[in-house]
Amino acid sequence: MSKLKIAIQKSGRLYEESLQLLKDCGIYVNNGKDQLKVSVDNFPLEIMYLRNSDIPQYLEDGVVDIAIVGENLLEEKYKKIEIVHKLGFSKCRVSLAVPKEVETDRLDYFQGKKIATSYPNTLKKFLQENNISAEIHIISGSVEIAPNIGLADGICDIVSSGSTLFKNGLRETVTLLSSEAVLAKTFTLSDEKKAFLEKLVFRIKAVLKAKNSKYILMNVPNDKIVVISETLPVLKSPTIIPLAEKGWSSIHSVIEEDTFWEVIDKLKDNGAQDILIIPIDKMVI
């Protein structure tokens, strides 16, 4: 039986989170020291650890079937690759930054200026779309130092917290694009491998849904059940269990992390008491 070949960054910000995602999906990887290719025993999957910048080309050529990679890299490389699912981690943005003493945030500051970057294709496309003519200096690493040594008037680079910019006397001005880790695939998958991919995506969705959801239990007066139920953004309907104390029931449901405190406030205002929140390991819907 053939196996689905997945590429993962062999080092760097995506490595640990990619492996953790696979582990959460029930796929256990026993890495030997310095192994660049590992076969998984409990799922038809073979993992290849590659340099981040090489992954898009390997995908386009069909050397690997799928990969966990940053959207920003796919945008930069312009490869014929399909994004299967966004993964919600390793979020960052590709942004322009200038020395902190520059007072304007306007894009036209860069008109006729020099910009240092590791993302020349992304930057060139953005500048053309906004009718900005600038000189692009391609740097493979340590882009932040360019303005300090007089090589450029600003930079274009990935930004997460902004701490690296701050340490180098720079500040972010314009965001070109937002990025996160994605599961991407080649266009040359066989029917057998498409079936394997569907199973993997099913597991990934269950894991990601659980991470963004909480199981909630609360005690509610019976005359408040209807209004409380209407407040809960449930999958279908909440579970309602009568309590030993007359006139009270326990309501069980699921709420999303993004709206957690907003929902909790409404529940308390509508009479919910003894609210208990439990993390969810997996969520299959």
Tab-separated table of C-alpha atoms in Angstrom:
chain	number	residue	atom	x	y	z
A	1	MET	CA	0.000	0.000	0.000
A	2	SER	CA	1.308	3.444	-0.899
A	3	LYS	CA	1.643	6.163	1.702
A	4	LEU	CA	0.762	9.834	1.720
A	5	LYS	CA	3.987	11.849	1.730
A	6	ILE	CA	3.902	14.982	3.870
A	7	ALA	CA	6.594	17.647	4.044
A	8	ILE	CA	7.309	19.405	7.317
A	9	GLN	CA	9.810	22.143	8.044
A	10	LYS	CA	12.897	20.405	9.455
A	11	SER	CA	13.624	23.264	11.831
A	12	GLY	CA	12.149	26.603	12.765
A	13	ARG	CA	8.820	27.968	13.918
A	14	LEU	CA	6.595	25.438	12.127
A	15	TYR	CA	8.423	22.266	13.145
A	16	GLU	CA	7.170	21.715	16.702
A	17	GLU	CA	3.589	22.806	16.042
A	18	SER	CA	3.337	20.617	12.931
A	19	LEU	CA	4.427	17.536	14.853
A	20	GLN	CA	2.072	18.403	17.712
A	21	LEU	CA	-0.843	18.648	15.285
A	22	LEU	CA	-0.066	15.198	13.902
A	23	LYS	CA	0.200	13.834	17.444
A	24	ASP	CA	-3.180	15.351	18.334
A	25	CYS	CA	-4.555	13.570	15.259
A	26	GLY	CA	-3.394	10.249	16.687
A	27	ILE	CA	-0.355	10.018	14.431
A	28	TYR	CA	2.721	9.136	16.457
A	29	VAL	CA	6.138	9.865	15.030
A	30	ASN	CA	9.295	8.227	16.339
A	31	ASN	CA	12.107	10.376	15.053
A	32	GLY	CA	15.581	8.972	14.887
A	33	LYS	CA	18.445	11.398	15.238
A	34	ASP	CA	18.926	13.467	12.092
A	35	GLN	CA	16.397	11.421	10.119
A	36	LEU	CA	15.040	13.299	7.108
A	37	LYS	CA	12.357	10.724	6.263
A	38	VAL	CA	10.162	8.819	8.725
A	39	SER	CA	7.419	6.274	8.035
A	40	VAL	CA	4.434	6.300	10.405
A	41	ASP	CA	3.169	2.942	11.694
A	42	ASN	CA	-0.420	3.766	12.631
A	43	PHE	CA	-1.435	5.830	9.574
A	44	PRO	CA	-0.534	5.602	5.846
A	45	LEU	CA	1.820	8.559	6.117
A	46	GLU	CA	5.470	9.217	5.387
A	47	ILE	CA	7.053	12.373	6.760
A	48	MET	CA	9.836	14.238	4.985
A	49	TYR	CA	11.711	16.983	6.822
A	50	LEU	CA	12.714	19.672	4.352
A	51	ARG	CA	14.074	23.182	4.242
A	52	ASN	CA	11.161	25.568	4.430
A	53	SER	CA	12.031	27.339	1.183
A	54	ASP	CA	12.182	24.016	-0.729
A	55	ILE	CA	8.728	22.768	0.250
A	56	PRO	CA	6.641	24.636	-2.408
A	57	GLN	CA	8.790	23.278	-5.247
A	58	TYR	CA	8.609	19.723	-3.886
A	59	LEU	CA	4.827	20.077	-3.747
A	60	GLU	CA	4.487	21.435	-7.255
A	61	ASP	CA	6.713	18.658	-8.622
A	62	GLY	CA	4.758	15.968	-6.771
A	63	VAL	CA	7.803	14.771	-4.815
A	64	VAL	CA	5.622	15.189	-1.721
A	65	ASP	CA	1.846	14.978	-1.729
A	66	ILE	CA	0.989	17.422	1.041
A	67	ALA	CA	2.802	19.834	3.332
A	68	ILE	CA	2.373	22.024	6.361
A	69	VAL	CA	3.704	25.389	5.270
A	70	GLY	CA	3.168	29.095	5.797
A	71	GLU	CA	0.796	30.975	3.492
A	72	ASN	CA	3.420	33.681	3.136
A	73	LEU	CA	5.846	31.227	1.543
A	74	LEU	CA	3.262	29.976	-0.944
A	75	GLU	CA	2.454	33.567	-1.876
A	76	GLU	CA	6.142	34.319	-2.393
A	77	LYS	CA	6.922	31.247	-4.500
A	78	TYR	CA	3.890	31.456	-6.857
A	79	LYS	CA	3.637	27.676	-7.196
A	80	LYS	CA	0.708	25.655	-8.551
A	81	ILE	CA	-0.401	24.368	-5.171
A	82	GLU	CA	-3.821	24.071	-3.537
A	83	ILE	CA	-4.481	25.068	0.072
A	84	VAL	CA	-6.573	22.327	1.697
A	85	HIS	CA	-7.136	23.790	5.154
A	86	LYS	CA	-5.912	26.643	7.335
A	87	LEU	CA	-4.406	25.402	10.595
A	88	GLY	CA	-4.648	28.403	12.916
A	89	PHE	CA	-1.064	28.439	14.243
A	90	SER	CA	2.204	30.199	13.359
A	91	LYS	CA	0.274	33.347	12.568
A	92	CYS	CA	2.262	36.281	11.264
A	93	ARG	CA	2.105	38.995	8.653
A	94	VAL	CA	4.345	40.293	5.901
A	95	SER	CA	4.771	43.990	6.575
A	96	LEU	CA	6.743	47.054	5.680
A	97	ALA	CA	8.722	48.687	8.460
A	98	VAL	CA	10.689	51.907	8.769
A	99	PRO	CA	13.177	53.418	11.266
A	100	LYS	CA	11.248	54.549	14.327
A	101	GLU	CA	12.218	58.188	13.754
A	102	VAL	CA	10.235	58.215	10.491
A	103	GLU	CA	6.945	59.821	11.477
A	104	THR	CA	4.653	58.786	8.618
A	105	ASP	CA	2.861	55.466	8.129
A	106	ARG	CA	1.906	56.341	4.563
A	107	LEU	CA	2.818	53.883	1.838
A	108	ASP	CA	4.018	56.663	-0.447
A	109	TYR	CA	6.967	57.134	1.948
A	110	PHE	CA	8.561	54.299	-0.013
A	111	GLN	CA	8.253	56.071	-3.368
A	112	GLY	CA	11.799	56.147	-4.787
A	113	LYS	CA	13.226	54.528	-1.646
A	114	LYS	CA	15.297	51.372	-1.086
A	115	ILE	CA	13.595	48.397	0.585
A	116	ALA	CA	15.431	45.319	1.905
A	117	THR	CA	13.482	42.050	1.948
A	118	SER	CA	13.509	38.268	1.836
A	119	TYR	CA	10.155	38.384	0.036
A	120	PRO	CA	10.945	40.129	-3.274
A	121	ASN	CA	8.068	38.636	-5.290
A	122	THR	CA	5.450	39.491	-2.686
A	123	LEU	CA	6.854	42.991	-2.299
A	124	LYS	CA	7.163	43.625	-6.034
A	125	LYS	CA	3.547	42.578	-6.627
A	126	PHE	CA	2.295	44.776	-3.781
A	127	LEU	CA	4.251	47.821	-4.945
A	128	GLN	CA	3.024	47.421	-8.523
A	129	GLU	CA	-0.592	47.145	-7.360
A	130	ASN	CA	-0.171	50.391	-5.415
A	131	ASN	CA	1.825	52.298	-8.058
A	132	ILE	CA	4.911	52.619	-5.880
A	133	SER	CA	8.321	52.601	-7.533
A	134	ALA	CA	11.068	51.467	-5.170
A	135	GLU	CA	14.431	49.747	-5.342
A	136	ILE	CA	14.307	46.222	-3.902
A	137	HIS	CA	17.371	44.749	-2.196
A	138	ILE	CA	17.109	40.979	-1.686
A	139	ILE	CA	18.581	39.756	1.594
A	140	SER	CA	18.393	36.123	2.731
A	141	GLY	CA	18.578	36.826	6.468
A	142	SER	CA	18.849	39.542	9.144
A	143	VAL	CA	16.767	41.940	7.081
A	144	GLU	CA	16.206	44.181	10.107
A	145	ILE	CA	19.797	45.410	10.111
A	146	ALA	CA	19.605	46.907	6.604
A	147	PRO	CA	18.372	50.416	7.568
A	148	ASN	CA	20.944	50.640	10.401
A	149	ILE	CA	23.860	50.087	8.014
A	150	GLY	CA	22.501	52.419	5.333
A	151	LEU	CA	21.576	49.653	2.886
A	152	ALA	CA	17.869	50.516	2.794
A	153	ASP	CA	15.299	53.100	3.890
A	154	GLY	CA	12.952	50.394	5.147
A	155	ILE	CA	12.317	46.673	5.087
A	156	CYS	CA	9.658	44.150	4.152
A	157	ASP	CA	9.654	41.048	6.349
A	158	ILE	CA	7.490	38.693	8.403
A	159	VAL	CA	6.287	40.097	11.718
A	160	SER	CA	4.810	38.179	14.642
A	161	SER	CA	5.044	40.119	17.896
A	162	GLY	CA	7.070	43.019	16.523
A	163	SER	CA	9.771	42.602	19.191
A	164	THR	CA	12.546	42.030	16.626
A	165	LEU	CA	11.627	45.242	14.857
A	166	PHE	CA	11.625	47.139	18.153
A	167	LYS	CA	15.062	45.803	19.114
A	168	ASN	CA	16.454	47.046	15.795
A	169	GLY	CA	14.927	50.509	16.018
A	170	LEU	CA	12.172	49.819	13.502
A	171	ARG	CA	8.396	50.023	13.559
A	172	GLU	CA	5.727	48.387	11.421
A	173	THR	CA	3.718	50.599	9.055
A	174	VAL	CA	1.915	48.725	6.267
A	175	THR	CA	0.754	45.091	6.192
A	176	LEU	CA	1.003	43.382	2.808
A	177	LEU	CA	-0.671	40.126	3.821
A	178	SER	CA	-1.610	38.035	6.850
A	179	SER	CA	-0.382	34.468	7.087
A	180	GLU	CA	-0.733	31.273	9.092
A	181	ALA	CA	0.234	27.648	8.710
A	182	VAL	CA	-1.823	25.762	6.132
A	183	LEU	CA	-2.133	22.233	4.864
A	184	ALA	CA	-1.393	22.362	1.148
A	185	LYS	CA	-1.400	19.675	-1.535
A	186	THR	CA	-0.083	18.925	-4.981
A	187	PHE	CA	-2.467	18.612	-7.931
A	188	THR	CA	-1.174	15.131	-8.833
A	189	LEU	CA	-2.696	13.004	-6.060
A	190	SER	CA	-3.905	9.505	-6.907
A	191	ASP	CA	-7.406	8.431	-5.871
A	192	GLU	CA	-5.911	6.270	-3.108
A	193	LYS	CA	-3.936	9.174	-1.685
A	194	LYS	CA	-6.945	11.485	-1.947
A	195	ALA	CA	-8.785	9.043	0.327
A	196	PHE	CA	-5.893	9.107	2.829
A	197	LEU	CA	-5.914	12.910	2.725
A	198	GLU	CA	-9.654	13.032	3.433
A	199	LYS	CA	-9.124	10.921	6.564
A	200	LEU	CA	-6.287	13.174	7.717
A	201	VAL	CA	-8.286	16.358	7.102
A	202	PHE	CA	-11.219	14.855	9.030
A	203	ARG	CA	-8.932	14.360	12.042
A	204	ILE	CA	-7.396	17.822	11.696
A	205	LYS	CA	-10.817	19.484	11.643
A	206	ALA	CA	-11.813	17.587	14.787
A	207	VAL	CA	-8.650	18.729	16.575
A	208	LEU	CA	-8.935	22.372	15.480
A	209	LYS	CA	-12.637	22.551	16.328
A	210	ALA	CA	-11.896	21.252	19.814
A	211	LYS	CA	-9.112	23.778	20.371
A	212	ASN	CA	-11.502	26.621	19.631
A	213	SER	CA	-14.322	25.233	21.763
A	214	LYS	CA	-15.100	24.699	25.448
A	215	TYR	CA	-17.593	22.374	27.096
A	216	ILE	CA	-19.792	24.306	29.500
A	217	LEU	CA	-22.034	23.116	32.346
A	218	MET	CA	-24.237	25.379	34.449
A	219	ASN	CA	-27.154	25.326	36.862
A	220	VAL	CA	-30.198	27.264	35.684
A	221	PRO	CA	-33.640	28.045	37.155
A	222	ASN	CA	-36.264	26.232	35.092
A	223	ASP	CA	-37.991	29.496	34.207
A	224	LYS	CA	-34.724	30.685	32.611
A	225	ILE	CA	-34.065	27.590	30.458
A	226	VAL	CA	-35.551	29.067	27.295
A	227	VAL	CA	-33.637	32.368	27.446
A	228	ILE	CA	-30.401	30.600	28.416
A	229	SER	CA	-30.822	28.106	25.552
A	230	GLU	CA	-31.309	30.971	23.114
A	231	THR	CA	-28.078	32.576	24.372
A	232	LEU	CA	-25.970	29.477	23.724
A	233	PRO	CA	-24.426	29.140	20.217
A	234	VAL	CA	-24.876	25.353	20.322
A	235	LEU	CA	-24.304	22.811	17.565
A	236	LYS	CA	-27.940	21.605	17.690
A	237	SER	CA	-29.539	22.108	21.112
A	238	PRO	CA	-28.224	22.054	24.685
A	239	THR	CA	-28.508	19.037	26.974
A	240	ILE	CA	-30.910	19.733	29.851
A	241	ILE	CA	-30.850	17.543	32.984
A	242	PRO	CA	-33.244	18.092	35.945
A	243	LEU	CA	-31.491	18.571	39.300
A	244	ALA	CA	-32.500	17.061	42.630
A	245	GLU	CA	-33.396	20.557	43.835
A	246	LYS	CA	-36.869	21.368	42.578
A	247	GLY	CA	-37.111	24.164	40.017
A	248	TRP	CA	-33.528	23.821	38.786
A	249	SER	CA	-31.809	22.083	35.866
A	250	SER	CA	-28.274	21.556	34.623
A	251	ILE	CA	-27.562	22.699	31.062
A	252	HIS	CA	-24.621	21.287	29.092
A	253	SER	CA	-23.388	22.813	25.837
A	254	VAL	CA	-20.387	23.934	23.785
A	255	ILE	CA	-19.193	27.500	23.240
A	256	GLU	CA	-16.417	28.874	21.065
A	257	GLU	CA	-13.265	30.387	22.520
A	258	ASP	CA	-13.590	33.521	20.368
A	259	THR	CA	-16.877	34.530	22.002
A	260	PHE	CA	-16.264	32.896	25.387
A	261	TRP	CA	-16.443	35.878	27.761
A	262	GLU	CA	-19.241	37.585	25.852
A	263	VAL	CA	-21.387	34.446	26.165
A	264	ILE	CA	-20.450	33.928	29.841
A	265	ASP	CA	-21.525	37.482	30.700
A	266	LYS	CA	-24.907	36.938	29.020
A	267	LEU	CA	-25.408	33.610	30.787
A	268	LYS	CA	-24.733	35.181	34.206
A	269	ASP	CA	-27.032	38.106	33.435
A	270	ASN	CA	-29.802	35.635	32.544
A	271	GLY	CA	-29.545	33.667	35.773
A	272	ALA	CA	-26.990	30.905	35.137
A	273	GLN	CA	-25.055	29.821	38.249
A	274	ASP	CA	-22.164	27.473	39.115
A	275	ILE	CA	-20.752	27.658	35.591
A	276	LEU	CA	-18.114	25.003	34.902
A	277	ILE	CA	-15.818	25.135	31.867
A	278	ILE	CA	-14.059	21.998	30.582
A	279	PRO	CA	-11.504	21.797	27.729
A	280	ILE	CA	-12.349	19.506	24.796
A	281	ASP	CA	-9.785	17.051	23.467
A	282	LYS	CA	-11.437	16.204	20.130
A	283	MET	CA	-14.699	17.336	18.564
A	284	VAL	CA	-16.227	15.233	15.771
A	285	ILE	CA	-19.245	16.739	14.020
